[in-house]
PDB file of N, CA, C and O in Angstrom:
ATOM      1  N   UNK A   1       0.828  -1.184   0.000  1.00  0.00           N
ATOM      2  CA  UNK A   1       0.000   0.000   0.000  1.00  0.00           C
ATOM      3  C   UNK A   1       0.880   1.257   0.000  1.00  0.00           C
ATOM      4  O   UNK A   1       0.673   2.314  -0.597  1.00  0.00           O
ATOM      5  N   UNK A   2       1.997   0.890   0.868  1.00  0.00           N
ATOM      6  CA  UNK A   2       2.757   2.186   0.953  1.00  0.00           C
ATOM      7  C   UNK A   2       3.736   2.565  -0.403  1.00  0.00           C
ATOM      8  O   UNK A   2       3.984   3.704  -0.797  1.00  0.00           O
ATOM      9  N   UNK A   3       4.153   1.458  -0.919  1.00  0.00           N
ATOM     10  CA  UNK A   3       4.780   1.618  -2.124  1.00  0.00           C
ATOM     11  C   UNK A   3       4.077   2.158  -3.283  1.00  0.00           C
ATOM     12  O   UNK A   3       4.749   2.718  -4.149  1.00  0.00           O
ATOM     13  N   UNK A   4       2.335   2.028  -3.458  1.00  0.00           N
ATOM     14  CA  UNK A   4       1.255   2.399  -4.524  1.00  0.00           C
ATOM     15  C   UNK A   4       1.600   4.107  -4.283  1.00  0.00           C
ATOM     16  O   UNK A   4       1.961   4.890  -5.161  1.00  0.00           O
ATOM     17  N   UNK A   5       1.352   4.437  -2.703  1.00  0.00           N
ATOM     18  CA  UNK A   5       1.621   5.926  -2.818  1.00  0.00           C
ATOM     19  C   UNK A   5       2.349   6.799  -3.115  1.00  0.00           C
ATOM     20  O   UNK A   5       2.151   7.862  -3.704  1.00  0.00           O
ATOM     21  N   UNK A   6       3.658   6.121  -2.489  1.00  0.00           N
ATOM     22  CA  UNK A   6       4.967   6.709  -2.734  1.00  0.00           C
ATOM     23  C   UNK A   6       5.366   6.352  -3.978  1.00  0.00           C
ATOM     24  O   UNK A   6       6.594   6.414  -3.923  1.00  0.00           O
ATOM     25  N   UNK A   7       4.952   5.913  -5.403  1.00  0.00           N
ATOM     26  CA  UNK A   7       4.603   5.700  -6.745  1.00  0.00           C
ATOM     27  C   UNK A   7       4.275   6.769  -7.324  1.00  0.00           C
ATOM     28  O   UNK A   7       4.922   7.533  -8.041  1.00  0.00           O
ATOM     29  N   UNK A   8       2.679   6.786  -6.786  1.00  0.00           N
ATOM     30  CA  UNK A   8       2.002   7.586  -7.673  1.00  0.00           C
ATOM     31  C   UNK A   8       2.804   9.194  -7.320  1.00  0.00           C
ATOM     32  O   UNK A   8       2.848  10.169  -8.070  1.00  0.00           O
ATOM     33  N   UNK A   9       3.268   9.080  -6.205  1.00  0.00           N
ATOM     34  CA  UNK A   9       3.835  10.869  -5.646  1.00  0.00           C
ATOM     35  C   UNK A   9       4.477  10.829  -6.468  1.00  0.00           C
ATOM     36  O   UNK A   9       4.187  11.689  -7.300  1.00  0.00           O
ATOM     37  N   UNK A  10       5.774   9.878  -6.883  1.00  0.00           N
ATOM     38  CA  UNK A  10       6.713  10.373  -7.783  1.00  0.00           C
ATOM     39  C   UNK A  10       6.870  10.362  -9.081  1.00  0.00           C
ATOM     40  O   UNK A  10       7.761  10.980  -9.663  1.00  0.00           O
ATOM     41  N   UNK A  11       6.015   9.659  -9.620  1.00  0.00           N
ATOM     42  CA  UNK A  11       5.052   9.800 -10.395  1.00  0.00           C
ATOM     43  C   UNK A  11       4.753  11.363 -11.128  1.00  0.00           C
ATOM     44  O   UNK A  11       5.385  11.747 -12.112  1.00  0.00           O
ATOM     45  N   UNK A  12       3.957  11.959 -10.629  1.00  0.00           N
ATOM     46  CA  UNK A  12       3.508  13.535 -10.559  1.00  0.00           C
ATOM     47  C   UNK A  12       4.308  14.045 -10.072  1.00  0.00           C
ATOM     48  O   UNK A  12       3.812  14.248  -8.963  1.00  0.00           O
ATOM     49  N   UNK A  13       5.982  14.752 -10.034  1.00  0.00           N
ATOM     50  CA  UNK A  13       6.160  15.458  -9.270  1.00  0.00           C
ATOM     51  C   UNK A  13       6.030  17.115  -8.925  1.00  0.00           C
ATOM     52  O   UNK A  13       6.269  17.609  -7.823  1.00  0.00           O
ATOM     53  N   UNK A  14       5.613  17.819 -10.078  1.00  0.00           N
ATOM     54  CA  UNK A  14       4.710  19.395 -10.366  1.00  0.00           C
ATOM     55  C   UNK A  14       3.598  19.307  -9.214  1.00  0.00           C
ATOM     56  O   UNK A  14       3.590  20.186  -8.352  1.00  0.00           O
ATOM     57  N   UNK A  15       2.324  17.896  -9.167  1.00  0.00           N
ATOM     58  CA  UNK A  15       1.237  18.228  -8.955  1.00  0.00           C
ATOM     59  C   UNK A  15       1.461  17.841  -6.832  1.00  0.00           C
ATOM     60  O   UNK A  15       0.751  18.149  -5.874  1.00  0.00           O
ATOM     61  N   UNK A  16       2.860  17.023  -6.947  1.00  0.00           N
ATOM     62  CA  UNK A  16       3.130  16.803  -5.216  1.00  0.00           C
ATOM     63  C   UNK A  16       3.753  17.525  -4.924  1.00  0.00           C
ATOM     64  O   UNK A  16       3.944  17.415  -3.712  1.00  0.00           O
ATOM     65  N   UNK A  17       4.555  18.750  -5.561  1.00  0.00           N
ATOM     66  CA  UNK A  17       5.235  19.261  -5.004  1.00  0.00           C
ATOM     67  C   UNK A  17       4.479  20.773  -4.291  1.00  0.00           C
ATOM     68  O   UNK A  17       4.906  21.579  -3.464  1.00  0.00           O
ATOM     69  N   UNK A  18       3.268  20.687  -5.007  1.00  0.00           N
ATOM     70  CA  UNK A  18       2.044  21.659  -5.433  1.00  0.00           C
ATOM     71  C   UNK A  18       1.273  21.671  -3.960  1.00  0.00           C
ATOM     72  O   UNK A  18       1.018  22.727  -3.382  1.00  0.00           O
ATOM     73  N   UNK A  19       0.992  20.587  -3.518  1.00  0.00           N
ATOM     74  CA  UNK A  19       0.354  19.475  -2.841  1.00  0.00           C
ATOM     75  C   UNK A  19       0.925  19.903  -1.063  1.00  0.00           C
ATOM     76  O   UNK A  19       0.271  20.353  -0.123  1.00  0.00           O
ATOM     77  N   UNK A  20       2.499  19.499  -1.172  1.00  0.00           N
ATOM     78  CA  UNK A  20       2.674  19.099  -0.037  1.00  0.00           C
ATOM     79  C   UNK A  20       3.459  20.996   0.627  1.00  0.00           C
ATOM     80  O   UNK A  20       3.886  21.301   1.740  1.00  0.00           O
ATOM     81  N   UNK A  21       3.338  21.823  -0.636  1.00  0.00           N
ATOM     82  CA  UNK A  21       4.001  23.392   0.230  1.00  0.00           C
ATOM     83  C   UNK A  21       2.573  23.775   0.296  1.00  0.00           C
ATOM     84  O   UNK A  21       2.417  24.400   1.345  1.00  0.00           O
ATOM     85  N   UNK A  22       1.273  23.662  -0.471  1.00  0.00           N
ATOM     86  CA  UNK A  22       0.076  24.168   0.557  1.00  0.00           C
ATOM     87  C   UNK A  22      -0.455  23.330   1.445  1.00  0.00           C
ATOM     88  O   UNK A  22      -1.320  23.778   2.198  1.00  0.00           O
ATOM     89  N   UNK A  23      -0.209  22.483   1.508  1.00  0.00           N
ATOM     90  CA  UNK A  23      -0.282  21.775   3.027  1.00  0.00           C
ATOM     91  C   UNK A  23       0.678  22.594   4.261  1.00  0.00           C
ATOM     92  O   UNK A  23       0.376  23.309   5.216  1.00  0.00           O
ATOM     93  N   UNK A  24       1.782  22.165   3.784  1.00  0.00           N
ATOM     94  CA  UNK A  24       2.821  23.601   4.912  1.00  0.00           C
ATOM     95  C   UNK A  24       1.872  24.838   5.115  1.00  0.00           C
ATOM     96  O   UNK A  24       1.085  25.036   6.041  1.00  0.00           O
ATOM     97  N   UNK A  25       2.102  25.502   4.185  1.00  0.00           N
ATOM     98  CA  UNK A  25       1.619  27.307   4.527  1.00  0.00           C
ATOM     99  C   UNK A  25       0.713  26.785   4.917  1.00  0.00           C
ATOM    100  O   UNK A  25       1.284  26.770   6.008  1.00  0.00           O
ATOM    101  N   UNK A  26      -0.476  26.167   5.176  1.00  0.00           N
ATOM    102  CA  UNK A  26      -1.857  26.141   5.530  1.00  0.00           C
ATOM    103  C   UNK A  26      -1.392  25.635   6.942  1.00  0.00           C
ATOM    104  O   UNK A  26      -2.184  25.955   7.828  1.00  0.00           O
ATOM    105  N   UNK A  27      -0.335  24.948   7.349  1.00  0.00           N
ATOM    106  CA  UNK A  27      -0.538  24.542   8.468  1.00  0.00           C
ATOM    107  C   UNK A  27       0.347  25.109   9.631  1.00  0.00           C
ATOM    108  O   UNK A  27       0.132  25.024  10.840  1.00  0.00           O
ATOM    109  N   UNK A  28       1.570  25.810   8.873  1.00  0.00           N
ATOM    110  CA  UNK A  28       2.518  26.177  10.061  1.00  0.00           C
ATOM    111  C   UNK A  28       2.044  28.114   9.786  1.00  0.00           C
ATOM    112  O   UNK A  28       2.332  28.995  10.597  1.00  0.00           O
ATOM    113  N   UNK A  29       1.529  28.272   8.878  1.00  0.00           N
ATOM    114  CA  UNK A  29       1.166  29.975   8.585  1.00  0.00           C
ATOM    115  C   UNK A  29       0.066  30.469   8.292  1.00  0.00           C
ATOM    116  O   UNK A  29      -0.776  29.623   7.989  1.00  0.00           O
ATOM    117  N   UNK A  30      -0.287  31.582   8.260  1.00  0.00           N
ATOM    118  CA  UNK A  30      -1.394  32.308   8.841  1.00  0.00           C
ATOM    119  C   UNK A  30      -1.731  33.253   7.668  1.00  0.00           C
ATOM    120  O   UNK A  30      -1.965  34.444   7.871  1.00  0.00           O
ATOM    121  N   UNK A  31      -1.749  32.733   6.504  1.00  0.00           N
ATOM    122  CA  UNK A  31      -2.480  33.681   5.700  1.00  0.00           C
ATOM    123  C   UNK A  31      -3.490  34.444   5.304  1.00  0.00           C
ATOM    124  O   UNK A  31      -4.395  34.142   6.081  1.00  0.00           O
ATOM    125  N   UNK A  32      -3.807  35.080   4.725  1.00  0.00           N
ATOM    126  CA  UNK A  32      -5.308  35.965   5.102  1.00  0.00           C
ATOM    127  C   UNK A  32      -6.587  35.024   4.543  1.00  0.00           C
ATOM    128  O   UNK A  32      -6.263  34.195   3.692  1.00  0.00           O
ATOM    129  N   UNK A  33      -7.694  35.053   4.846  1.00  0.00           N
ATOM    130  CA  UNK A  33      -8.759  34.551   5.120  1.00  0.00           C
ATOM    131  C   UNK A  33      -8.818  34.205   3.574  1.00  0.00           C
ATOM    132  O   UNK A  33      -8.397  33.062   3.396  1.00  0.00           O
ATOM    133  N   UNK A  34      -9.185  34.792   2.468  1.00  0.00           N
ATOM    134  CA  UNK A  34      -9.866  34.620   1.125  1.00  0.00           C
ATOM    135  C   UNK A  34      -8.696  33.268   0.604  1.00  0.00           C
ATOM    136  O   UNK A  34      -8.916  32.092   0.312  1.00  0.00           O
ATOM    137  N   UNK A  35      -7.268  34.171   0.665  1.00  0.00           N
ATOM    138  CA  UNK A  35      -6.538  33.271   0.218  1.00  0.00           C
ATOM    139  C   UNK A  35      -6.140  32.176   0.515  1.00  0.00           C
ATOM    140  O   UNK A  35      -5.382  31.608  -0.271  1.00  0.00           O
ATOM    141  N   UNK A  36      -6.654  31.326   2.153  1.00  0.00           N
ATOM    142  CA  UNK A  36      -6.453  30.706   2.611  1.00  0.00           C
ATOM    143  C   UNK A  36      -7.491  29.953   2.179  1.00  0.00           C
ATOM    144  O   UNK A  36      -7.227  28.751   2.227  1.00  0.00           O
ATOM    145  N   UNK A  37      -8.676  30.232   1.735  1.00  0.00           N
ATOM    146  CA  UNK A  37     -10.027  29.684   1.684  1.00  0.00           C
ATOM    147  C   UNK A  37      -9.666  28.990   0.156  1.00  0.00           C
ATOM    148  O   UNK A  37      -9.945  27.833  -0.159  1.00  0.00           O
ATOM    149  N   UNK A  38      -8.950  30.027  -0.733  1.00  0.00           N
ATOM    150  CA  UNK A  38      -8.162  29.760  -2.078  1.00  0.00           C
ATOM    151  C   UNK A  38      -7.585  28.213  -1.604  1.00  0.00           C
ATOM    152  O   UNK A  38      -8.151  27.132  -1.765  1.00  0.00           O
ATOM    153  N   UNK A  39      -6.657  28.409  -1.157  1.00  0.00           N
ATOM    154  CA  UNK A  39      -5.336  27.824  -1.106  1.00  0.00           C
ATOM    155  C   UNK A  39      -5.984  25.977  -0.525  1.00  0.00           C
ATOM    156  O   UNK A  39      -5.593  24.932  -1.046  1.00  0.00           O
ATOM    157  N   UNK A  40      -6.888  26.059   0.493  1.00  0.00           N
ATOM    158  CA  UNK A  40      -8.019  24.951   1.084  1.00  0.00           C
ATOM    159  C   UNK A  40      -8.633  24.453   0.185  1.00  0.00           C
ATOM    160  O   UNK A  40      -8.638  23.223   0.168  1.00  0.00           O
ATOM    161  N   UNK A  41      -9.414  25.215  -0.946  1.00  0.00           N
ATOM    162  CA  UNK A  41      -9.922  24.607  -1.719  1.00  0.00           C
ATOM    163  C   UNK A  41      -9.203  23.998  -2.861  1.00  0.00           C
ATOM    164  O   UNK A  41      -9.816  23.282  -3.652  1.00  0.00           O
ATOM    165  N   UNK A  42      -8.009  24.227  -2.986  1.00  0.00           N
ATOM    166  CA  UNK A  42      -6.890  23.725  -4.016  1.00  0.00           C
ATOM    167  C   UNK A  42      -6.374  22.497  -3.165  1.00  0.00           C
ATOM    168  O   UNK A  42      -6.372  21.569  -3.974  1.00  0.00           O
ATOM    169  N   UNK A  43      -5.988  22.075  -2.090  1.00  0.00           N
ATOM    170  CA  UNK A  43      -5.596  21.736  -1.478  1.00  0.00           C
ATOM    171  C   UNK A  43      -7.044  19.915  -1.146  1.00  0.00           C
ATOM    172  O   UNK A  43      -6.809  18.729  -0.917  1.00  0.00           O
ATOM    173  N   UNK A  44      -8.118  20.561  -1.282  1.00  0.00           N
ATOM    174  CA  UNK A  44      -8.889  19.447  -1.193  1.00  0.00           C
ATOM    175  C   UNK A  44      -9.324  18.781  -2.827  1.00  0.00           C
ATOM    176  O   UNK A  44      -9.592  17.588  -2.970  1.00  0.00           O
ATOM    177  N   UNK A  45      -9.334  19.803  -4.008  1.00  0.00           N
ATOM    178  CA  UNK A  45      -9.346  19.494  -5.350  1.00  0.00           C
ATOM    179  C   UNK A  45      -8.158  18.226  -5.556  1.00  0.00           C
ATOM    180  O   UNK A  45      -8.552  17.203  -6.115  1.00  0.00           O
ATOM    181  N   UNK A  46      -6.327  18.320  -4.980  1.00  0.00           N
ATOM    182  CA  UNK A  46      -5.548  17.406  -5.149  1.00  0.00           C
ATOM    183  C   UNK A  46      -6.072  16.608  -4.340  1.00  0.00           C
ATOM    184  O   UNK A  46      -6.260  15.485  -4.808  1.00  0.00           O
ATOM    185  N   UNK A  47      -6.372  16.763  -3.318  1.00  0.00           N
ATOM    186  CA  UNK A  47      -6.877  15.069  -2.049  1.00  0.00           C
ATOM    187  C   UNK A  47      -7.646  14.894  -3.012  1.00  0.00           C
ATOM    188  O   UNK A  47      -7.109  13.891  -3.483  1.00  0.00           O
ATOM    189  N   UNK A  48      -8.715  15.154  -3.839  1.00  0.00           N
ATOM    190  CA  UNK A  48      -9.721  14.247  -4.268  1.00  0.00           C
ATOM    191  C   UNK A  48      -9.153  13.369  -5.132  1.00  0.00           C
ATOM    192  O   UNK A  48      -9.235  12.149  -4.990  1.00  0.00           O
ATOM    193  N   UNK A  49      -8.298  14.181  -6.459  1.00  0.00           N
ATOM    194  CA  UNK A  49      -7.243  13.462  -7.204  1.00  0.00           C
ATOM    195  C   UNK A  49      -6.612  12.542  -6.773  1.00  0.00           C
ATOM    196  O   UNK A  49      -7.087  11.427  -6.990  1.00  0.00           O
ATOM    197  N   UNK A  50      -5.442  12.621  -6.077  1.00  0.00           N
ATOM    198  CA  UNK A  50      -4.936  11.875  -5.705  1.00  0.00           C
ATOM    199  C   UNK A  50      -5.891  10.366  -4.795  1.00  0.00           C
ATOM    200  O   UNK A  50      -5.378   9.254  -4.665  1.00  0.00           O
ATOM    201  N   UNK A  51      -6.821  10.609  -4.460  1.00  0.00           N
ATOM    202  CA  UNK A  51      -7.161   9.814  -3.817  1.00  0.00           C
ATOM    203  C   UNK A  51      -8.730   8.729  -4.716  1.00  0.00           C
ATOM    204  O   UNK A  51      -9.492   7.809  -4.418  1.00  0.00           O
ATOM    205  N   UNK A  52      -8.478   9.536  -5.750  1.00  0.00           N
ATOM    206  CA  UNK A  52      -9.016   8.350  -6.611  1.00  0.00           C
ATOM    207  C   UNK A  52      -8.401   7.511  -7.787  1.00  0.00           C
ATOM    208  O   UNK A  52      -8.778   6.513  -8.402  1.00  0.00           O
ATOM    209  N   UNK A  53      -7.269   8.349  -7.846  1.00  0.00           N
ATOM    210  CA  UNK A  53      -5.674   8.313  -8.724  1.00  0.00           C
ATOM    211  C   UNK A  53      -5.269   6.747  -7.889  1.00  0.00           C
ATOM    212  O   UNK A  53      -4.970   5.732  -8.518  1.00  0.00           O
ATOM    213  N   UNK A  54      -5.330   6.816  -6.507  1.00  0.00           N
ATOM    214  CA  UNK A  54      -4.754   5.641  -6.044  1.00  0.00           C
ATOM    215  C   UNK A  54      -5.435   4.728  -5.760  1.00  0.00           C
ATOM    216  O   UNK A  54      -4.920   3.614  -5.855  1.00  0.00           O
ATOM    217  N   UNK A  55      -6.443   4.804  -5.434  1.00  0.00           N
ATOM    218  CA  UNK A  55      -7.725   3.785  -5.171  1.00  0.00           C
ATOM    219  C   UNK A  55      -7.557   2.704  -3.875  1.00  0.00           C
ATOM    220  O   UNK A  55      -8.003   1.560  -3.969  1.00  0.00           O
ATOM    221  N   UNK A  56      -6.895   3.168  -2.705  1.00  0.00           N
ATOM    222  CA  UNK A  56      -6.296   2.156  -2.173  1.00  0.00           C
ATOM    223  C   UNK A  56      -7.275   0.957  -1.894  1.00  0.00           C
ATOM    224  O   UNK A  56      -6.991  -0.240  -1.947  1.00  0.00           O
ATOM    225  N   UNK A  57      -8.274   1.428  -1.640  1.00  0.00           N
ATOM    226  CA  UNK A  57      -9.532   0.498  -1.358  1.00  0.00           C
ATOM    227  C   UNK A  57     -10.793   0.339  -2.463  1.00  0.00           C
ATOM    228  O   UNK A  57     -11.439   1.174  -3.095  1.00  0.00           O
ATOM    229  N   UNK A  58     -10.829  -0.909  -2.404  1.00  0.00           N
ATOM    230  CA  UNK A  58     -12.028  -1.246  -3.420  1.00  0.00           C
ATOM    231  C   UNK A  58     -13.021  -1.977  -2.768  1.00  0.00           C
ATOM    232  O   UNK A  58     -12.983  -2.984  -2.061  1.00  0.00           O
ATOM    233  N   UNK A  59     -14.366  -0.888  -3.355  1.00  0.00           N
ATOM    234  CA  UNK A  59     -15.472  -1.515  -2.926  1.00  0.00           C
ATOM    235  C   UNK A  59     -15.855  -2.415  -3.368  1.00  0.00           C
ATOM    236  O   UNK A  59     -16.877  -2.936  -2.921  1.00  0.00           O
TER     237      UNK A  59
END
């Protein structure tokens, strides 16, 4: 499972590298409200990607 992820990350590396610095600023910094709301909603657009990109679980 852990190898599928660490795949697909390197895999994409533009769209993880995209991925894992608005995860940072969103979490260690304090940006202003709109752009943060920006930056959250970009930030859940890749989780969705990525997380049907990998499929770890099948129903």
């Amino acid at each position: 499972m852990f190898k599928k992820i660490i795949t697909s990350l390197i895999d994409q590396p533009i769209l993880t590298s995209l991925f894992l610095s608005d995860f940072f600023v969103l979490l260690f910094h304090r940006p202003p409200f709109f752009f943060s709301l920006l930056m959250f909603s970009a930030l859940l657009g890749m989780t969705m990607y990525f997380g049907q990109k990998l499929s770890l679980f099948k129903i």
